[in-house]
XYZ file of C-alpha atoms in Angstrom:
490
model
C 0.000 0.000 0.000
C 1.234 3.473 -0.965
C -0.135 6.142 1.370
C 0.826 9.796 0.957
C 0.478 12.693 3.367
C -1.658 15.830 2.834
C -2.115 15.242 -0.894
C -5.137 16.957 -2.412
C -7.797 15.693 -4.794
C -6.434 17.858 -7.640
C -2.696 17.315 -7.176
C -1.639 14.412 -9.398
C -1.956 14.296 -13.165
C -4.627 11.635 -13.561
C -6.918 13.609 -11.220
C -6.513 16.826 -13.196
C -3.644 18.167 -11.123
C -0.618 20.200 -12.217
C 2.027 17.695 -11.105
C 3.636 15.266 -13.528
C 2.997 11.765 -12.158
C 3.417 9.313 -15.061
C 3.809 6.251 -12.842
C 0.645 6.916 -10.837
C -1.196 7.815 -14.032
C -0.114 4.477 -15.473
C -1.252 2.532 -12.412
C -4.644 4.239 -12.650
C -4.940 3.489 -16.371
C -4.108 -0.156 -15.757
C -6.397 -0.602 -12.785
C -9.420 0.965 -11.085
C -9.506 4.689 -10.343
C -12.114 5.962 -7.887
C -13.421 9.483 -8.467
C -15.237 9.641 -5.113
C -12.681 8.176 -2.706
C -12.206 9.393 0.867
C -9.707 9.395 3.700
C -10.746 8.243 7.156
C -10.504 11.747 8.608
C -9.514 15.287 7.744
C -6.289 14.851 9.747
C -3.405 12.452 9.966
C -3.333 10.117 12.985
C -7.071 9.560 12.883
C -7.104 8.608 9.210
C -4.239 6.155 9.652
C -6.104 4.290 12.383
C -9.057 3.930 10.009
C -6.783 2.515 7.295
C -5.309 -0.095 9.589
C -8.530 -1.330 11.175
C -11.490 -0.697 8.862
C -13.077 0.986 11.876
C -13.693 4.567 12.890
C -10.578 6.002 14.506
C -12.282 6.759 17.819
C -13.292 3.111 18.185
C -9.590 2.317 17.644
C -8.450 4.771 20.331
C -7.394 7.852 18.353
C -9.408 11.065 18.634
C -7.161 13.490 16.760
C -3.535 14.205 15.815
C -1.132 12.499 18.243
C 1.753 14.218 19.997
C 3.688 11.394 21.643
C 5.252 13.781 24.143
C 1.929 14.807 25.652
C -0.676 12.205 24.656
C -1.294 8.740 26.053
C -3.595 7.808 23.174
C -2.437 5.361 20.532
C -3.803 2.679 18.263
C -5.185 0.146 20.721
C -3.549 -3.281 20.744
C -6.949 -4.915 20.920
C -7.635 -3.740 17.361
C -7.086 -6.252 14.556
C -4.980 -4.533 11.911
C -4.543 -5.328 8.230
C -1.040 -6.545 9.072
C -2.315 -8.948 11.736
C -5.067 -10.213 9.452
C -2.649 -10.913 6.598
C 0.068 -12.297 8.873
C -2.409 -14.862 10.177
C -2.913 -15.912 6.547
C 0.812 -16.493 6.015
C 1.967 -13.090 4.774
C 5.244 -11.464 5.726
C 4.670 -7.852 6.737
C 6.620 -4.588 6.789
C 5.775 -0.983 7.572
C 8.026 1.690 6.092
C 7.582 5.436 6.643
C 5.372 7.622 8.755
C 3.514 5.926 11.617
C 1.831 8.633 13.751
C -0.417 6.255 15.685
C 1.623 6.383 18.878
C 5.169 5.227 19.685
C 6.854 4.754 23.104
C 9.861 7.025 22.571
C 8.972 9.713 25.127
C 8.378 7.789 28.327
C 4.791 6.757 27.609
C 3.778 3.104 27.347
C 2.652 2.583 23.756
C 2.913 -0.395 21.395
C 5.427 -0.468 18.554
C 4.453 -1.604 15.018
C 5.582 -5.196 15.675
C 2.828 -5.406 18.287
C 0.371 -4.472 15.547
C 1.444 -7.275 13.224
C 4.531 -5.987 11.400
C 7.565 -8.275 11.148
C 9.755 -5.358 10.097
C 9.444 -1.623 10.620
C 11.356 1.459 9.535
C 9.390 4.446 10.774
C 9.169 8.023 11.966
C 6.851 9.071 14.778
C 5.375 11.863 12.694
C 6.896 13.893 9.853
C 10.364 13.556 8.353
C 12.621 15.960 10.230
C 14.017 18.537 9.663
C 12.417 18.104 6.228
C 12.112 15.521 3.459
C 15.806 16.092 2.715
C 18.360 14.248 4.898
C 15.920 13.212 7.667
C 17.338 12.371 11.097
C 14.399 10.672 12.816
C 13.919 7.207 11.300
C 13.812 4.206 13.630
C 14.466 0.666 12.355
C 12.961 -2.104 14.481
C 13.416 -0.010 17.621
C 16.883 1.403 16.870
C 17.392 4.999 15.785
C 19.415 5.157 12.571
C 20.532 8.813 12.697
C 20.834 11.201 9.786
C 20.279 9.739 6.327
C 21.369 11.316 3.068
C 18.717 11.735 0.432
C 15.010 12.439 0.163
C 12.507 10.655 2.353
C 10.491 9.043 -0.447
C 13.586 7.529 -2.055
C 15.096 6.469 1.264
C 11.889 4.611 2.011
C 11.866 2.865 -1.359
C 15.528 1.958 -0.781
C 14.466 0.312 2.481
C 11.553 -1.455 0.801
C 13.826 -2.885 -1.890
C 16.299 -4.128 0.727
C 13.435 -5.796 2.591
C 12.092 -7.429 -0.577
C 15.563 -8.745 -1.426
C 16.080 -10.014 2.125
C 12.848 -12.013 1.908
C 14.010 -13.738 -1.257
C 17.514 -14.376 0.088
C 16.182 -15.827 3.336
C 13.845 -18.187 1.486
C 16.549 -19.474 -0.850
C 19.015 -19.844 2.020
C 16.547 -22.318 3.501
C 16.060 -24.191 0.234
C 12.662 -22.676 -0.536
C 11.243 -20.688 -3.391
C 10.596 -17.020 -2.445
C 6.862 -17.335 -2.912
C 5.596 -16.277 0.518
C 3.053 -13.492 -0.011
C 3.878 -10.110 1.480
C 2.188 -6.957 2.744
C 4.386 -3.890 2.283
C 2.906 -0.772 3.859
C 4.729 2.334 2.585
C 3.512 5.589 4.118
C 5.286 8.508 2.472
C 5.780 11.875 4.203
C 5.307 13.950 1.074
C 3.823 16.507 0.497
C 3.359 17.282 4.225
C 5.436 20.214 5.495
C 8.293 20.825 6.151
C 8.803 20.243 2.438
C 11.887 19.684 0.286
C 12.625 18.264 -3.160
C 15.581 18.289 -5.579
C 16.132 21.666 -7.232
C 15.893 20.212 -10.723
C 12.448 18.827 -9.907
C 11.192 21.979 -8.168
C 12.341 24.096 -11.129
C 9.742 22.365 -13.321
C 7.015 24.094 -11.300
C 8.382 27.549 -10.470
C 11.001 29.412 -8.480
C 13.121 27.359 -6.110
C 11.870 29.351 -3.089
C 8.189 29.164 -4.061
C 6.363 26.875 -1.578
C 3.862 25.848 -4.277
C 6.692 24.748 -6.560
C 8.446 22.866 -3.750
C 5.134 21.245 -2.798
C 4.655 20.064 -6.394
C 8.263 18.919 -6.479
C 7.728 16.631 -3.490
C 4.833 14.910 -5.276
C 6.809 14.573 -8.511
C 9.785 13.192 -6.573
C 7.560 10.655 -4.818
C 6.242 9.461 -8.186
C 9.860 8.903 -9.228
C 10.453 6.871 -6.070
C 7.351 4.781 -6.765
C 8.718 4.169 -10.273
C 11.737 2.459 -8.703
C 9.501 0.242 -6.590
C 7.365 -0.699 -9.596
C 10.496 -1.573 -11.559
C 11.704 -3.761 -8.680
C 8.418 -5.683 -8.684
C 8.727 -6.198 -12.435
C 12.337 -7.408 -12.182
C 11.273 -9.872 -9.474
C 8.345 -10.990 -11.661
C 5.865 -9.979 -8.949
C 4.247 -6.909 -10.511
C 1.291 -8.665 -12.159
C 0.441 -10.558 -8.992
C 0.771 -7.633 -6.574
C -2.154 -5.446 -5.531
C -1.003 -1.821 -5.315
C -3.247 0.704 -3.564
C -2.582 4.460 -3.582
C -4.402 7.034 -1.439
C -3.856 10.041 0.854
C -4.435 10.445 4.586
C -6.497 13.630 4.102
C -6.962 16.537 1.746
C -4.332 19.143 1.015
C -3.570 22.077 3.285
C -3.392 24.146 0.085
C -6.832 25.333 -1.020
C -5.617 25.546 -4.619
C -4.990 21.775 -4.651
C -8.472 20.589 -3.745
C -9.937 21.999 -6.947
C -13.623 22.772 -6.900
C -14.120 21.140 -3.496
C -15.053 23.121 -0.404
C -12.687 22.991 2.562
C -9.206 21.559 2.945
C -7.201 19.527 5.453
C -9.006 19.393 8.800
C -12.445 20.019 7.319
C -15.455 17.718 7.108
C -16.384 19.266 3.778
C -15.267 17.323 0.695
C -11.924 19.117 0.380
C -10.868 17.758 3.752
C -11.283 14.085 2.911
C -11.944 13.444 -0.804
C -8.639 12.097 -2.133
C -7.249 10.000 -4.984
C -7.939 6.282 -4.760
C -6.119 3.955 -7.166
C -6.138 0.130 -7.192
C -3.853 -1.814 -9.545
C -3.584 -5.597 -9.811
C -3.320 -7.012 -13.342
C -3.814 -10.548 -12.096
C -6.828 -9.878 -9.920
C -8.988 -6.829 -10.715
C -10.387 -4.867 -13.642
C -8.177 -2.722 -15.864
C -8.859 0.771 -17.121
C -11.979 1.240 -15.045
C -13.210 4.520 -13.559
C -15.433 3.900 -10.526
C -17.857 6.572 -9.298
C -19.241 4.743 -6.243
C -18.340 6.555 -2.993
C -15.652 4.598 -1.132
C -12.721 5.201 1.172
C -9.776 3.928 3.154
C -12.205 2.603 5.765
C -13.013 -0.073 3.173
C -9.456 -1.368 2.757
C -9.384 -4.065 5.444
C -12.698 -5.678 4.430
C -11.706 -5.326 0.765
C -8.367 -7.074 1.244
C -10.187 -9.837 3.102
C -12.723 -10.134 0.290
C -10.177 -10.161 -2.533
C -7.939 -12.711 -0.812
C -10.656 -14.977 0.564
C -9.719 -14.291 4.190
C -12.314 -14.111 6.941
C -12.574 -10.563 8.354
C -12.063 -10.064 12.096
C -14.859 -11.635 14.096
C -16.692 -10.030 16.971
C -15.935 -6.433 15.977
C -17.977 -3.819 14.162
C -16.364 -2.880 10.842
C -17.329 0.557 9.565
C -16.065 -0.211 6.066
C -17.396 -2.330 3.213
C -15.862 -4.911 0.875
C -15.131 -3.180 -2.445
C -14.138 -6.371 -4.258
C -17.344 -6.483 -6.378
C -16.504 -3.000 -7.684
C -12.891 -3.977 -8.351
C -13.509 -7.324 -10.020
C -16.920 -6.775 -11.607
C -18.180 -9.919 -9.885
C -20.955 -9.948 -7.310
C -23.073 -7.160 -5.873
C -21.578 -4.332 -3.852
C -23.414 -3.498 -0.652
C -22.598 -0.904 2.003
C -24.241 -1.567 5.356
C -23.272 1.773 6.923
C -22.750 5.151 5.228
C -19.320 6.752 5.257
C -18.840 8.847 8.403
C -16.290 11.395 9.621
C -15.809 13.123 12.963
C -13.401 15.747 14.264
C -13.412 17.423 17.687
C -12.998 20.800 15.971
C -15.048 20.385 12.796
C -17.976 18.235 13.924
C -19.176 15.352 11.765
C -20.321 14.374 8.293
C -22.075 11.408 6.741
C -22.266 10.359 3.097
C -25.074 8.310 1.588
C -25.264 8.111 -2.188
C -25.453 11.539 -3.758
C -26.061 13.308 -0.443
C -23.666 14.610 2.188
C -24.829 15.862 5.583
C -22.417 18.049 7.554
C -22.967 18.625 11.291
C -21.400 21.458 13.266
C -20.380 21.041 16.934
C -22.696 22.358 19.597
C -19.797 22.854 21.983
C -16.710 25.066 22.089
C -13.384 23.479 22.923
C -11.602 25.344 25.764
C -8.581 26.562 23.799
C -6.710 29.734 24.757
C -7.666 31.561 21.582
C -6.398 34.911 22.818
C -2.906 33.491 23.319
C -3.062 31.745 19.937
C -4.014 34.974 18.176
C -1.209 36.804 19.977
C 1.337 34.232 18.761
C -0.071 34.522 15.245
C 0.497 38.289 15.283
C 4.004 37.820 16.692
C 4.823 35.491 13.809
C 3.484 38.013 11.316
C 5.657 40.748 12.869
C 8.772 38.562 12.724
C 8.173 37.736 9.066
C 7.436 41.354 8.158
C 10.607 42.561 9.900
C 12.686 40.164 7.847
C 10.755 40.707 4.612
C 10.263 36.952 4.636
C 8.934 35.409 1.378
C 6.539 33.284 3.454
C 4.292 36.369 3.628
C 3.831 36.370 -0.135
C 3.059 32.681 -0.569
C -0.463 31.778 0.428
C -2.437 31.905 3.633
C -0.386 32.701 6.754
C -2.910 30.912 8.984
C -2.379 27.698 6.984
C 1.395 28.087 7.262
C 1.034 28.265 11.052
C 0.203 24.546 10.880
C 3.056 23.644 8.533
C 6.265 25.515 9.314
C 8.633 28.402 8.610
C 12.294 28.622 7.632
C 12.722 31.632 9.945
C 13.909 30.183 13.320
C 12.096 32.740 15.496
C 8.856 32.377 13.539
C 9.156 28.606 13.841
C 9.756 28.838 17.619
C 6.580 30.901 18.023
C 4.667 28.591 15.693
C 5.490 25.559 17.840
C 4.050 27.354 20.889
C 0.939 28.057 18.812
C 0.625 24.374 17.857
C 0.927 23.253 21.479
C -1.906 25.595 22.461
C -4.047 24.316 19.586
C -3.476 20.584 20.030
C -6.098 18.124 21.235
C -6.377 17.548 24.985
C -7.333 14.116 26.289
C -9.092 15.885 29.158
C -11.700 16.990 26.584
C -12.859 13.420 25.922
C -15.680 13.311 28.519
C -17.086 16.571 27.124
C -16.833 15.240 23.559
C -18.705 12.102 24.533
C -21.428 14.221 26.127
C -21.487 16.833 23.368
C -23.589 17.063 20.256
C -24.362 19.188 17.216
C -26.404 22.354 16.869
C -26.510 22.904 13.109
C -26.748 20.681 10.032
C -26.417 21.247 6.286
C -27.468 18.887 3.483
C -25.743 18.910 0.093
C -26.566 17.174 -3.188
C -23.093 16.372 -4.507
C -24.336 15.364 -7.952
C -25.580 18.906 -8.522
C -23.321 20.803 -6.115
C -19.921 19.202 -5.605
C -18.660 22.497 -4.143
C -21.239 22.259 -1.330
C -22.552 25.790 -1.686
C -26.306 25.205 -1.377
C -27.963 23.741 1.716
C -30.826 21.459 0.596
C -32.200 20.632 4.036
C -35.357 22.726 3.568
C -35.989 21.385 0.053
C -35.352 17.742 0.978
C -36.847 17.375 4.474
C -37.217 13.584 4.352
C -33.661 13.021 3.175
C -32.430 15.548 5.721
C -34.272 13.849 8.601
C -33.063 10.391 7.571
C -29.417 11.380 7.254
C -29.507 13.432 10.437
C -30.710 10.406 12.380
C -28.135 8.199 10.657
C -25.348 10.603 11.585
C -26.503 10.816 15.198
C -26.762 7.023 15.468
C -23.274 6.388 14.077
C -21.823 9.150 16.226
C -23.390 7.658 19.355
C -22.042 4.204 18.484
C -18.539 5.519 17.830
C -18.441 7.526 21.049
C -19.708 4.572 23.069
C -16.812 2.464 21.772
C -14.155 5.165 22.163
C -11.833 4.805 25.168
C -11.568 7.594 27.710
C -7.838 8.238 27.961
C -8.339 10.117 31.222
C -9.085 6.734 32.837
C -6.034 4.665 33.832
C -7.716 1.373 32.865
C -7.249 2.271 29.190
C -3.469 2.076 29.498
C -3.538 -1.712 29.177
C -5.945 -1.619 26.217
């Protein structure tokens, strides 16, 4: 699985974006491309928990973006992950890249990826640091590896190739053919900030100091890294029999890269969670198909089970559906539960067919907004004093969540982020809270979600409102309260 970070619906070439991505375009042309595909959340950690479990992220223990220094929350060990499901069926498993579902590197007791089913792991807690170039924060099977030379996407593909070769060598060393199936989970950092890409790639898209050009360069560079992985699979004669899935953890933080969609990263409008969704498997699914059925990363675990003939986890509620009928053209697709999203800040949304219902929170999180605004103005003053180019490139508020080259601005920004981050002490209030306003949108007529149809479609509005409230209640009932010590043992 190829999972990218903060990539928008209109970023890559095959989705009408400005970035040259010939490898991804080719995978889409040779497989199934979803036009209405969705992340599990508008933000990172939450969406990743949905990918791994086929369940809403709150059921799996993650309410929002994780800071391992201050949060106890993590992906609960009781959850059955894709890796555990496939490992039980004889697959070897590896996770390479961003993790961001909790790691025990700051004195808090949290499981490592091997305790979630991965035989091998080469990960970062969160983003590549200090940027995609020469990162210093990778950990291999529990051991920090120090500074690496190169760009994150290529370093990760290097690691993947080494792992693939090691599998084959190990099998032959024991007199066996290297035919054990594998699950390789590659979670790229690009194009999440802090961004970096080779100058010759950035120059294709604009000035070398233009954040938009660098952003595009990171996506282009990742496509080049994926090309190396695809070539490796072909050389090993495994390409035709390997299912490749490509998606993003949420929408872009750049409004210009979500196209006609409303909202961006963090939002429950379409721009926050509608993302590319590409499936490629010459030996197992349709080729050259464009699928318009709404689907998402929540469907991956049940879909893998369906395609491979593996029983899904028993005794747990899966929020996703098996997409294999849509991918193979065999059988009837059925979704038992509409797609659902929740964020402590943004509220909730539910999707059923052509309609989307967005719900706004009826509570106000107790953030120190005065202090946050003061830090924002301090950052602006620092940038203005230095005539910093960051002031001329896009929305300053958005950049507060992504990073600055100016050291003083970055120091202030980190204070801002700490004030804004999720507090586990809010969980009881979230469980007790609700929604005070709802909007209904007909996405077939209004993909930009500009016209509220709740008054014109009262029956549809009432039905979806009740559906949203029911799913929300179920999710919150399952979600652990991290303020209670009993949760620590999962």
